[in-house]
Structures are given as structure tokens and as C-alpha cells.
Short mmCIF file of C-alpha atoms and ligand atoms in Angstrom, two decimals:
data_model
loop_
_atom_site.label_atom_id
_atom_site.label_comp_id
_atom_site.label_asym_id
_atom_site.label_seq_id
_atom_site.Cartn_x
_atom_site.Cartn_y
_atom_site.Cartn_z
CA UNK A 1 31.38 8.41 18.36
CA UNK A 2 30.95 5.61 15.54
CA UNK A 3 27.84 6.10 13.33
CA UNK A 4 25.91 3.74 15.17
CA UNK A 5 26.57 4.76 18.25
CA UNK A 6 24.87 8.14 17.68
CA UNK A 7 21.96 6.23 16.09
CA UNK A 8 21.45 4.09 19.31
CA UNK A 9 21.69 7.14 20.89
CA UNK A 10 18.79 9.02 19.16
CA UNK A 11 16.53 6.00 19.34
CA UNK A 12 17.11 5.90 22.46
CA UNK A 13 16.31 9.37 23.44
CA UNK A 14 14.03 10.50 21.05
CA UNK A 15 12.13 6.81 20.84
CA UNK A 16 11.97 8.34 17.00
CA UNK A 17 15.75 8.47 15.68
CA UNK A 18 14.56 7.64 11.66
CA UNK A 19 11.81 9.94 11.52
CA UNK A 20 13.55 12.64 13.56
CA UNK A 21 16.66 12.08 10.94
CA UNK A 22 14.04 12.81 8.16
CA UNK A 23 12.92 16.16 9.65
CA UNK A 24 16.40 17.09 9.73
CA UNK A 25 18.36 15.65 6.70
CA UNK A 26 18.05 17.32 3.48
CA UNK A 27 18.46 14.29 1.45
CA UNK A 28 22.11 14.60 0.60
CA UNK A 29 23.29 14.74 4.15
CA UNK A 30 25.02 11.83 5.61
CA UNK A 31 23.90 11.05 9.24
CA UNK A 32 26.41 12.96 10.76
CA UNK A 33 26.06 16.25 9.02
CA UNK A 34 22.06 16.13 9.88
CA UNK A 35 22.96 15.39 13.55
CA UNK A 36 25.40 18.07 13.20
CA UNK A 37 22.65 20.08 11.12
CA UNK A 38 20.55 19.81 14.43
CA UNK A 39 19.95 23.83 14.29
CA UNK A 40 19.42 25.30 17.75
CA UNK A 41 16.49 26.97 16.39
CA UNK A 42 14.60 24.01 15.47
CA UNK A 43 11.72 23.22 17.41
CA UNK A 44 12.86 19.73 18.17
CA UNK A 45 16.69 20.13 19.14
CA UNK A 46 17.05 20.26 22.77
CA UNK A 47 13.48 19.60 22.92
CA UNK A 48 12.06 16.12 24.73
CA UNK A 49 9.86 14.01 23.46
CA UNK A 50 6.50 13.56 25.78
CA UNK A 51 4.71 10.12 23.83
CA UNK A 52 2.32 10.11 21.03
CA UNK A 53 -1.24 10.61 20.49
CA UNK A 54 -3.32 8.40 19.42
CA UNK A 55 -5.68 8.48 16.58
CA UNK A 56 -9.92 8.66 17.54
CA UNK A 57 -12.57 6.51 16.67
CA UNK A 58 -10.86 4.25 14.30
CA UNK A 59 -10.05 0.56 15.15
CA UNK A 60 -12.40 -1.46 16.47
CA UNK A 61 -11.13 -4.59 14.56
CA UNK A 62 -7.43 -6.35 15.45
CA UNK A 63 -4.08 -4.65 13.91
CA UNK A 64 -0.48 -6.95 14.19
CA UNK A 65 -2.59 -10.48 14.68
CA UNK A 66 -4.00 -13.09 11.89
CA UNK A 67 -7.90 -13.25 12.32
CA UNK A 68 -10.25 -14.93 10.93
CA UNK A 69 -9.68 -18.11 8.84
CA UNK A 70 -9.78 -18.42 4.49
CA UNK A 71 -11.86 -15.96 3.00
CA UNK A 72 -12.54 -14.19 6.38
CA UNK A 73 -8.54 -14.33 7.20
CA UNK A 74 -6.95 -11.17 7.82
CA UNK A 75 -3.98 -9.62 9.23
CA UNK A 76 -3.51 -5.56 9.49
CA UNK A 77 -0.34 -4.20 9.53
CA UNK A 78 0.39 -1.57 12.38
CA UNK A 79 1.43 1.62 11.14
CA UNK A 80 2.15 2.77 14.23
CA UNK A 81 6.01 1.20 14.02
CA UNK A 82 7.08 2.04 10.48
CA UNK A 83 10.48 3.30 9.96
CA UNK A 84 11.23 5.49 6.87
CA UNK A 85 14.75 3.96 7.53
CA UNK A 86 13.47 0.32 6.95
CA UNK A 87 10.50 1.16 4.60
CA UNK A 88 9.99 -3.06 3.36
CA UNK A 89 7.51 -4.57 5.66
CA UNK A 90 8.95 -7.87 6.63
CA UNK A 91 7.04 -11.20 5.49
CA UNK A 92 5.31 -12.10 8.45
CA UNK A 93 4.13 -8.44 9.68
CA UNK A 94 3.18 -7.96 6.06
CA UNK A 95 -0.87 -7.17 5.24
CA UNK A 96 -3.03 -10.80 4.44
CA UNK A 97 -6.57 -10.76 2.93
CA UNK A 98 -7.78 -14.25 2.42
CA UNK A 99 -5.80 -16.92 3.99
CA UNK A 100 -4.58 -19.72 1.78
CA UNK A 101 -7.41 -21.82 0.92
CA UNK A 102 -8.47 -25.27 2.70
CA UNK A 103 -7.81 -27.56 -0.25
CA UNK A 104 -4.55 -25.55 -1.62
CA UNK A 105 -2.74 -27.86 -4.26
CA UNK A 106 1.13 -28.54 -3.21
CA UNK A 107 3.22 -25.81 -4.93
CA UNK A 108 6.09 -28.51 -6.49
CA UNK A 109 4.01 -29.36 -9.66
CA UNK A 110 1.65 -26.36 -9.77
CA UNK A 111 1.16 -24.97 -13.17
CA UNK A 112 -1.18 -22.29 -14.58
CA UNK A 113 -3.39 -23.28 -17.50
CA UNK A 114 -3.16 -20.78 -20.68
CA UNK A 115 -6.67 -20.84 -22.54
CA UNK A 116 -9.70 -18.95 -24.28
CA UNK A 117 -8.58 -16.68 -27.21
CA UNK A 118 -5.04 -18.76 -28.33
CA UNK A 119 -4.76 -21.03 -31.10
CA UNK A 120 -3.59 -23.85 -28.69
CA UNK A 121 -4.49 -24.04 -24.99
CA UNK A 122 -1.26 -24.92 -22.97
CA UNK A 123 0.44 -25.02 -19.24
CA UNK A 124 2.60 -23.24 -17.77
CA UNK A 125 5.24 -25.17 -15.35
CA UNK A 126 6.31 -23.28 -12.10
CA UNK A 127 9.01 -24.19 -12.72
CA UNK A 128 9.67 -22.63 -15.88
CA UNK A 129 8.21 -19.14 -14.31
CA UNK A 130 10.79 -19.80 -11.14
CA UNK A 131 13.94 -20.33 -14.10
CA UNK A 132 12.81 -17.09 -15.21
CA UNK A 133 11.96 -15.08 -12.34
CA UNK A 134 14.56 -12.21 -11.35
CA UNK A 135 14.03 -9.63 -8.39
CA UNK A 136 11.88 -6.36 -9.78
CA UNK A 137 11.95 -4.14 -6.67
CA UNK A 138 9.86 -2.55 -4.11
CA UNK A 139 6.04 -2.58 -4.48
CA UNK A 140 3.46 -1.62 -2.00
CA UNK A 141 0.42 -3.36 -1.55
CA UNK A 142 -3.40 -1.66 -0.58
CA UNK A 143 -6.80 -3.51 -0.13
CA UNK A 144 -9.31 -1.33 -1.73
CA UNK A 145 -11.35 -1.98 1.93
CA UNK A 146 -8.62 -0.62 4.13
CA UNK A 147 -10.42 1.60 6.17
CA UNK A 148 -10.02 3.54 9.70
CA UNK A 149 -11.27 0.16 11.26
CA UNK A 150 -8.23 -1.80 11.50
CA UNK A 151 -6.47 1.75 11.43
CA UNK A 152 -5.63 2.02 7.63
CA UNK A 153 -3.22 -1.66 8.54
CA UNK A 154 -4.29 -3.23 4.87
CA UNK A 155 -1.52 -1.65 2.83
CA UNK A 156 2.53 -2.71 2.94
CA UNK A 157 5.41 -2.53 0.89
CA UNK A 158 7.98 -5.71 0.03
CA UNK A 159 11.05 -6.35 -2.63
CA UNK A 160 9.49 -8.55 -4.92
CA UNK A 161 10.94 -11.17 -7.70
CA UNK A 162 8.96 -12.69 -10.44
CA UNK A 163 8.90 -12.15 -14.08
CA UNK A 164 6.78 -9.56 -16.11
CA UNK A 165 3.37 -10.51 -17.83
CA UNK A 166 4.58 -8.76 -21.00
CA UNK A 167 7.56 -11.58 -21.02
CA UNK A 168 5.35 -14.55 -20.49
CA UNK A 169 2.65 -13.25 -22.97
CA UNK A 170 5.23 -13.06 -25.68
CA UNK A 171 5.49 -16.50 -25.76
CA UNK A 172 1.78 -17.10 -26.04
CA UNK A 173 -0.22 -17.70 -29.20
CA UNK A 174 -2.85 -15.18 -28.40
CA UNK A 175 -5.23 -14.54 -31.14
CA UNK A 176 -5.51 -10.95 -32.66
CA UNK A 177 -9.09 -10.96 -31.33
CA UNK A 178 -8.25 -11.25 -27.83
CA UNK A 179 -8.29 -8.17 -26.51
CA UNK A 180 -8.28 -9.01 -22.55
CA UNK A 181 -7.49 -11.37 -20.46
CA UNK A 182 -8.31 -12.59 -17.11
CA UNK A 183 -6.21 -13.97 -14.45
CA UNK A 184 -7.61 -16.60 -12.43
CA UNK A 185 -7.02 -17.47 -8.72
CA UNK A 186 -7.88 -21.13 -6.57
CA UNK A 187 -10.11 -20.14 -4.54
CA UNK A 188 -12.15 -22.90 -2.69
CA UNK A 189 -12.51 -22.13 0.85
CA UNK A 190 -14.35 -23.89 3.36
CA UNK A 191 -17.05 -21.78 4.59
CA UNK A 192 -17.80 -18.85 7.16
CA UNK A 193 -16.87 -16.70 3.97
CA UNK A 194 -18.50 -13.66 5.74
CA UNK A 195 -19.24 -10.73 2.80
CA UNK A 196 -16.59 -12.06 0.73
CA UNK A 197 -17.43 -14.05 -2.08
CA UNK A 198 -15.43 -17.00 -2.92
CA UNK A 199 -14.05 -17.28 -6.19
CA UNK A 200 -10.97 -14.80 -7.24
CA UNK A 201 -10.37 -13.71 -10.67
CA UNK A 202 -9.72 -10.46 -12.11
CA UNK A 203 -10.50 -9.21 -16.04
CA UNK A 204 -8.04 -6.59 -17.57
CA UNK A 205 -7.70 -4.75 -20.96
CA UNK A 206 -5.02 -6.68 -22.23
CA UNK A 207 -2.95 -3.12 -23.19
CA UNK A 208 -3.56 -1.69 -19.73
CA UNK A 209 -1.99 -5.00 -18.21
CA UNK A 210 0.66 -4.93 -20.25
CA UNK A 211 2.03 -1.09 -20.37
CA UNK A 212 1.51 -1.00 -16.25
CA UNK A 213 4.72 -3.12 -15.43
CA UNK A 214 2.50 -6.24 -13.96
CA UNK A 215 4.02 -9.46 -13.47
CA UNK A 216 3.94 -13.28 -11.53
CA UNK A 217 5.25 -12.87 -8.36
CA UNK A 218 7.17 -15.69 -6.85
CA UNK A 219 9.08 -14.45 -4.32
CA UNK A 220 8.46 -11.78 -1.33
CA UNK A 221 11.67 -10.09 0.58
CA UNK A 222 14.39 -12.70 -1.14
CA UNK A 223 12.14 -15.75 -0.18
CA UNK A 224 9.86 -17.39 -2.14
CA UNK A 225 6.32 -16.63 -1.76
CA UNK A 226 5.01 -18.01 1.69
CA UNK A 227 1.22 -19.70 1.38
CA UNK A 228 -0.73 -16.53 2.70
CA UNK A 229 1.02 -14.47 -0.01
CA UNK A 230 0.04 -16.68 -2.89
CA UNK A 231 2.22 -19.57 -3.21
CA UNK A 232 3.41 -20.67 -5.48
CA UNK A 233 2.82 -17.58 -7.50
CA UNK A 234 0.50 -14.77 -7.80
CA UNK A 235 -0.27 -11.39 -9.93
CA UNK A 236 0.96 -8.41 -8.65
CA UNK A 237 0.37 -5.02 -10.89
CA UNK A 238 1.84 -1.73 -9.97
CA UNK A 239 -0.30 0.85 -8.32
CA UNK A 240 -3.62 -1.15 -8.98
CA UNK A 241 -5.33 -2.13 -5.71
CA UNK A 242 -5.06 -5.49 -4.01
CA UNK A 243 -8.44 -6.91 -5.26
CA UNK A 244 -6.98 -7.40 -8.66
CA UNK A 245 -3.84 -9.00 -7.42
CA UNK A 246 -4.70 -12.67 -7.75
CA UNK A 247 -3.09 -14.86 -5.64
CA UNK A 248 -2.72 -19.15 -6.24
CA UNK A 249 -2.98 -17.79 -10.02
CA UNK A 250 -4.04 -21.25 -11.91
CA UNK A 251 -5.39 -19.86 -14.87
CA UNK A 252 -4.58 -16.84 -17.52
CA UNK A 253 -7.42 -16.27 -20.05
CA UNK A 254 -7.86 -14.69 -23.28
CA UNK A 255 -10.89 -13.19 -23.68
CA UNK A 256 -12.53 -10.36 -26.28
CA UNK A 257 -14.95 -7.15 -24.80
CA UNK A 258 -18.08 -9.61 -24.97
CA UNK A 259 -16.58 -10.56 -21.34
CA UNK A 260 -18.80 -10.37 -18.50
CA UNK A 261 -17.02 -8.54 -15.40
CA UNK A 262 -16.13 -11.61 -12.71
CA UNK A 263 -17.50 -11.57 -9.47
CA UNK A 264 -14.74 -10.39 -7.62
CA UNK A 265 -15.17 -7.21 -9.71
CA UNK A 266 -18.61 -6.24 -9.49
CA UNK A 267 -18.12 -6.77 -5.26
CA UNK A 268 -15.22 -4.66 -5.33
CA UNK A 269 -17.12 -2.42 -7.77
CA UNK A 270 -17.72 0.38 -5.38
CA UNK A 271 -14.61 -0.13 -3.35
CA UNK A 272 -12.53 0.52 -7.14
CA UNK A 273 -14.36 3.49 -7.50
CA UNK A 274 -16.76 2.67 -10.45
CA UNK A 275 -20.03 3.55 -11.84
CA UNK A 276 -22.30 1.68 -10.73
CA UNK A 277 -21.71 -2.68 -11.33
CA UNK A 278 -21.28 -2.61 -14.71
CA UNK A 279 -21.83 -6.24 -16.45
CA UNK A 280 -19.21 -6.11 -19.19
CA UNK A 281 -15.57 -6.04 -17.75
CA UNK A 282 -14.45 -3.77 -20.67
CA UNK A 283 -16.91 -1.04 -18.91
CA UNK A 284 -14.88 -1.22 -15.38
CA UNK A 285 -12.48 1.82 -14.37
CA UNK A 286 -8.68 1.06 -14.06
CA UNK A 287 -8.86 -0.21 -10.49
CA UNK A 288 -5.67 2.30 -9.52
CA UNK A 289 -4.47 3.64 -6.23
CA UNK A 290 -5.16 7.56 -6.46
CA UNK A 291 -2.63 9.78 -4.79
CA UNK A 292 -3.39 9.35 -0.83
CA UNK A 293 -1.25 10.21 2.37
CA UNK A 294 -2.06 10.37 6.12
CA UNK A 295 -0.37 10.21 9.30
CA UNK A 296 1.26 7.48 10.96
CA UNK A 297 2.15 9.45 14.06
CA UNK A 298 1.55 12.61 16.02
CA UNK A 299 4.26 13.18 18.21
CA UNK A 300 4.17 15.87 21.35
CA UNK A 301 7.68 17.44 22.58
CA UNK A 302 8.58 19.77 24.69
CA UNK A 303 10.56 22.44 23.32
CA UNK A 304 13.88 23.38 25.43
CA UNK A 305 11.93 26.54 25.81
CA UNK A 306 9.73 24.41 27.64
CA UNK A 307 7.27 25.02 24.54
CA UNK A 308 4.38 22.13 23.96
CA UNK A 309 5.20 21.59 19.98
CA UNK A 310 4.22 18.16 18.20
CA UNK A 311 5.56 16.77 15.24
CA UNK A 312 3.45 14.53 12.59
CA UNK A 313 5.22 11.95 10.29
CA UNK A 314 3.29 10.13 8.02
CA UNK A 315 3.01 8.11 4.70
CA UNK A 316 2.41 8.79 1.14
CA UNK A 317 1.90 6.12 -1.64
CA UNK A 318 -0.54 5.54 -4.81
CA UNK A 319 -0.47 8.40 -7.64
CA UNK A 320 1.38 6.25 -10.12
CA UNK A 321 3.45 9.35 -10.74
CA UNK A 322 5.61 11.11 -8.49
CA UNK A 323 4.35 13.98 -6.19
CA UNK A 324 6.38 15.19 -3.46
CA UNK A 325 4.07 18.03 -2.53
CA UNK A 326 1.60 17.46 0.05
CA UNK A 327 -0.43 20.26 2.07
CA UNK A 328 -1.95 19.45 5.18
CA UNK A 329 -5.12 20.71 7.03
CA UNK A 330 -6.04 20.93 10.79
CA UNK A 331 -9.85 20.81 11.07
CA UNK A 332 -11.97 22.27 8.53
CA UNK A 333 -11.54 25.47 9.12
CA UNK A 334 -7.71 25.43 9.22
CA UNK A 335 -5.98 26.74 6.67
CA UNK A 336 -3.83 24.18 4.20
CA UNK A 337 -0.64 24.12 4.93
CA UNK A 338 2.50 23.22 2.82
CA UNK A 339 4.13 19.92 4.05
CA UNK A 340 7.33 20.95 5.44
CA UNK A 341 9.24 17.61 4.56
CA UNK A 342 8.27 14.62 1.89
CA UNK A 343 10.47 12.08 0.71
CA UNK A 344 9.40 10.16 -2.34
CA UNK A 345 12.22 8.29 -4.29
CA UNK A 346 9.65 5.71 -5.99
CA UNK A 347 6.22 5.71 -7.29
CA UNK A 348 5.40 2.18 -6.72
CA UNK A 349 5.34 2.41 -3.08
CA UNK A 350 5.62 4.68 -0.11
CA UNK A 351 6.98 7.60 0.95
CA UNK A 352 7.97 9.60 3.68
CA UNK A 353 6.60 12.99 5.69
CA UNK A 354 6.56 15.38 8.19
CA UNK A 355 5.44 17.98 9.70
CA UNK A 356 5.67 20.40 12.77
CA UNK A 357 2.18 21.61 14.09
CA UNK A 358 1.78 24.56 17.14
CA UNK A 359 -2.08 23.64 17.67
CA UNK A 360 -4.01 26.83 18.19
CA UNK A 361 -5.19 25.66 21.21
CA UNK A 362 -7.18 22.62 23.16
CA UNK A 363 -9.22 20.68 20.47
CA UNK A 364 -10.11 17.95 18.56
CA UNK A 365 -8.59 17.79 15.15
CA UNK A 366 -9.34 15.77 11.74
CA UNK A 367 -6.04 15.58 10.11
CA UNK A 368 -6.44 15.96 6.56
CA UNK A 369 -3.74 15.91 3.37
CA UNK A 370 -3.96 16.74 -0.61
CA UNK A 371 -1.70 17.09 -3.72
CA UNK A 372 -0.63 20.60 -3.82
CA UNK A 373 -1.58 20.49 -7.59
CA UNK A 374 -4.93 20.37 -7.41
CA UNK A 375 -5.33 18.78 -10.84
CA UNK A 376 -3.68 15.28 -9.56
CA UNK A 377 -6.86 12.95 -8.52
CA UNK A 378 -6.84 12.06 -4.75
CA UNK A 379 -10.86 11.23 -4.90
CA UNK A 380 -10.48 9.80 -1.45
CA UNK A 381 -8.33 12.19 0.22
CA UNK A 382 -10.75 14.48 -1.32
CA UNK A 383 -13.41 12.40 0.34
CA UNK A 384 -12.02 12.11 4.25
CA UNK A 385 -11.59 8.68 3.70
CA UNK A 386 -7.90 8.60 4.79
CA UNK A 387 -8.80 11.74 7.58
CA UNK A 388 -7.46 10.81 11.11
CA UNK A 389 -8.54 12.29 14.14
CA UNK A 390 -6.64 14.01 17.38
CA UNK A 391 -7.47 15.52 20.74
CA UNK A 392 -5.06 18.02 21.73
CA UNK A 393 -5.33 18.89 25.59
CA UNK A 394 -4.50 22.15 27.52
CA UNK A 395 -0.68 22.60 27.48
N1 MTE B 1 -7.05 -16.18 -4.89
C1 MTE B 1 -7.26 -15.02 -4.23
N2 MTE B 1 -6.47 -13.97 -4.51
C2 MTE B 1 -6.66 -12.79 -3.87
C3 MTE B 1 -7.71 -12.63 -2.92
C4 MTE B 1 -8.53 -13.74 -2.64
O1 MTE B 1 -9.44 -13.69 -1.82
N3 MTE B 1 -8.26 -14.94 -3.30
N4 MTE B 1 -7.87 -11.41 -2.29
C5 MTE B 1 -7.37 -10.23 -2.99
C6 MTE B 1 -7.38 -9.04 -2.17
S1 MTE B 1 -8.91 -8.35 -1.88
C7 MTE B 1 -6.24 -8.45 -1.71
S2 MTE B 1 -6.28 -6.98 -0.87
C8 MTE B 1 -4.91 -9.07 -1.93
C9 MTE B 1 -4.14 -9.18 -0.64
O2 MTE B 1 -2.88 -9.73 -0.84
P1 MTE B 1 -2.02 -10.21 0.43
O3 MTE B 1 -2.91 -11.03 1.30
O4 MTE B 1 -0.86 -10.93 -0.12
O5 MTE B 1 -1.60 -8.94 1.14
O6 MTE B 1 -5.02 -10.35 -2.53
C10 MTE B 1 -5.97 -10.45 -3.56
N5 MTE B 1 -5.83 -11.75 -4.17
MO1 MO B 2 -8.55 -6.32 -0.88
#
């Protein structure tokens, strides 16, 4: 049987053929060998797979459909179908916060405006950020307000091309007073607006945006940026949550530590984990991902013993160094639990786990996950923000 074949095959019969592959490969195996690896002693082999169980009181807001219109517009990836196998979220299915504004400029012609602390204000052509942009890799993407209402949806990964900040800043005449910079987005939308604010810029130390690999994005998945995404071209900055990620960027500003934080940061203040609002931008906490995980999926099977046995797979992503560690706890009084399986090749986006679980018996269950080292920051794993919740019935 061809390689594909036998892939078909699993899909079909296990409804679950990439993250039943992960359970079983050991990262050097080719397909084959892990099929062939499929130990009769594993829970799973000769087992059949009974359906999935879905997660409790979380989701009262849509997941997979655009709602809402500019400020208000959302669209919340569902979990529920990622494949470790095809971990880029295509374009379309990919997470939106804020569709593109009412009065969007065309994008042939766009440029952004280079000002405040420089010894000669200037423009920068799109197209002279296109000439230079080059693919950069795989980056994943998380609102700071993705929450268990639209079922953790506002987070994805995509290739992305564009060309690093530290490359167009070189070329700048920056003064040596400047000593951060803010990136500027359009944002004029026609109202509802909701609890967003209009008005999208973000303030960084200008060392901390340089040393964290940011750059202009101006293409998503080997197209160029569609309109929801930013168009023509919009920040992106490794492992620092969405909020900061300007999209429509029209302006890039020099500025010294005399710089009040921008609106966008004292509303996301909370949401980026800082102290308070602080008024000066230089008092604002990196607004980094922390190391978080939960799962995407609780599977129940049927052991050939004719054994109830489920199997978990889930994500990991944020960290900004690599952990491939996890433990895992059922309920609060369960014990924690090594993760049997976690794939990781690449800090700046997701990864891959699982997990077999033998429930103690008919409950309801908050799933909950955390670094194994305990000295790696997961403040809100540590908090139950990312917790999910199970009923397990009588076998
Ligand atoms: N101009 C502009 N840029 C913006 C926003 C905005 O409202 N306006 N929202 C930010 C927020 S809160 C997030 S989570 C990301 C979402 O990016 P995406 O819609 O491409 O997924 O864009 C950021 N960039
Ligand atoms: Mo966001």
C-alpha cells in the first residue's frame, strides 16, 4: 500500500490520522515505521474511536464566521480542526480583529511616513518595502482578549514575508536621543466601535523592538497581505501579542521616554498583563505571550479490550523559548501528570501534544496544563485562564 493510501486509510478510520500519527511517531519515524510501530499494547491500536467531547461553558460568541463590522469585526478560528500535519492556518480561516477600516486608502501608492526624533522626516514607498521583502517563516498570532468565549479561536499561525524593522531602521536618520518609537496604524472606522477604541498605535523601547526579530509584513501564506490582515503592510513582532501588531501601518515614530503610552495601550493595559495604566509608555511591561497550552480535543475510544480510554491532543505556543515539557492536571485535586507526547520544533508558533487519560470515574473535569519547570512564567496557565472543561459519563 502507497503512503497515501495508508493515510486515507487512518483518516478514514480513526477520523484523527495526524494526531493519532503524533501519539505514535517518535519524531524520526517515517509514516510507515509509526504505522508499523502501532504496538499491540497501546491503548489506541485495535481500539475504535467513539467521537469527541466537547468542551463546557465556553462559547457563547461565533467561531469559523466574520462578525461584526470595523472595529467590532471579528472572526475566531476553530480549533476544533487543526492538524499538527498542516500546522499554517490558511488565509481565509485565519483569526481577524478589526476589519479593514471604512475609508482604507488604495494599497498601490501607500507609503508610511518616518518622523519625530530624525534629523529629516521622510516616506517610505511600498514599494520599496515590497523590493525588499523576502519570506521569514512561520509566526503565530494571539489577541491578548482570546478567551473561552469564542473557544480560545483568536490565535493562528501563517508563513509570513516582509522585511525586518532592524533593516529598515538602518537606513533611518534616527537621532541618538530617540530611544523608542511608535508604530502607527489607519484606523478610522465608521462607528458601532463597541469597547474598542478607535485609533491603533503601539509604543516600543526601541532596543526591545529591535533584538525581538519584528518586522513589516507584506505577505501572508505566499500572497500578499489580504485587506483584513493589514494591507498593504503591517507590524508583526515575534511572541508579542496581537494588540501591538499594527496593521495599515502609515506611520513609524521616533520618540524619547517623555512618551505618553497610546491609547491602544492603556485599553489593552490589563489584557498585557501590566500594573495598573501607567501614563508613560517607557513604564509598560513587554506585552509577550507567556508559555500557555490547552486542549484542542478530547477524544473517547474504545480499547480492543473493549476498554473506555480517551486521548487529548492539544496546542502549545508563546514562551519565546523552547519548552517541550508540559504536565497536565485533571481537576484540582488530580495529581500533575507528565505530558506523554509534545512536539515543539519552533518557538514562534505552535506546537503539538498528547495525551492518554483513564478518567477515575464519571465527572466533570477542568483540564489544566503547566511548564514542568516551574521557574518558566505561564501567569495565565497559572491563572485558569486557558482551563477547559469536560464531563465524562458512566462507561
Ligand atoms: N490598525 C489596526 N491594527 C490592529 C488592530 C486594530 O484595531 N487596528 N487590532 C490589533 C489587534 S487587537 C490584534 S489581535 C491584531 C489582529 O490581527 P489579525 O486581524 O490580522 O489577526 O491586529 C492588531 N492590529
Ligand atoms: Mo487583540
Amino acid at each position: 500500500m502507497s503512503h497515501f493510501d495508508r493515510r486515507e486509510l487512518l483518516k478514514r478510520s480513526a477520523g484523527t490520522a495526524a494526531w493519532t500519527l503524533l501519539a505514535l511517531s517518535t519524531g524520526e519515524l517515517g509514516l510507515e515505521e509509526a504505522l508499523a510501530s502501532l504496538a499491540p499494547d497501546s491503548p489506541f491500536a485495535g481500539g475504535e474511536f467513539l467521537g469527541t467531547l466537547p468542551f463546557l461553558s465556553e462559547g457563547d460568541l461565533a467561531v469559523g464566521e466574520v462578525v461584526g463590522s470595523g472595529l467590532t469585526g471579528r472572526l475566531a478560528l476553530n480549533l476544533f480542526g487543526i492538524d499538527p500535519e498542516e500546522p499554517v492556518v490558511s488565509t481565509e480561516d485565519f483569526y481577524v480583529r478589526t476589519l479593514p477600516p471604512t475609508d482604507l486608502p488604495p494599497a498601490e501608492g501607500w507609503s508610511i511616513g518616518t518622523s519625530g526624533l530624525v534629523a529629516e522626516t521622510g516616506e517610505l514607498g511600498i514599494e520599496e518595502v515590497r523590493r525588499r521583502a523576502r519570506p521569514l517563516g512561520e509566526y503565530l498570532l494571539e489577541c491578548s482578549g482570546n478567551s473561552s468565549r469564542r473557544r480560545f479561536g483568536l490565535l493562528s499561525a501563517a508563513v509570513w514575508s516582509g522585511v525586518p524593522v532592524t533593516e529598515i531602521f538602518e537606513d533611518l536618520p534616527i537621532l541618538d536621543r530617540a530611544t523608542r518609537v511608535e508604530i502607527v496604524g489607519h484606523d478610522e472606522h465608521a462607528p458601532p466601535h463597541g469597547a474598542s477604541t478607535p485609533g491603533a498605535s503601539w509604543n516600543f523601547s526601541l532596543e526591545r523592538l529591535l533584538g525581538s526579530g519584528a518586522f513589516l509584513a507584506t505577505g501572508m501564506n505566499g500572497e500578499p497581505l489580504p485587506p483584513v490582515h493589514g494591507q498593504p503592510v503591517r507590524l508583526v513582532v515575534p511572541n508579542w501579542y496581537g494588540c501591538c501588531l499594527i496593521k495599515w501601518v502609515t506611520e513609524i515614530r521616533f520618540v524619547d521616554d517623555s512618551a505618553p503610552a497610546t491609547s491602544q495601550m492603556r485599553d489593552f493595559a490589563s489584557r498585557t498583563h501590566q500594573r495598573g495604566t501607567p501614563e508613560l509608555a517607557r513604564d509598560y511591561r513587554p506585552a509577550v505571550i507567556e508559555l500557555a497550552a490547552m486542549p484542542v480535543r478530547v477524544e473517547k475510544w474504545r480499547t480492543a479490550q473493549g476498554e473506555p480510554v480517551y486521548r487529548l491532543a492539544g496546542i502549545v505556543w508563546g514562551g519565546g523559548r523552547k519548552v517541550d515539557r508540559l504536565e497536565i492536571r485533571f481537576g484540582e485535586e488530580g495529581a500533575w501528570q507528565r505530558v506523554a507526547r509534545v512536539e515543539r520544533r519552533r518557538v514562534a508558533t505552535w506546537g503539538f501534544w498528547c495525551h492518554p487519560w483513564s478518567p477515575p470515574g464519571a465527572n466533570r473535569y477542568t483540564l489544566r496544563l503547566r511548564p514542568a519547570d516551574r521557574k518558566i512564567p505561564a501567569r495565565r496557565l497559572d491563572a485558569g485562564y486557558y482551563d477547559r472543561r469536560v464531563e465524562v459519563g458512566d462507561a
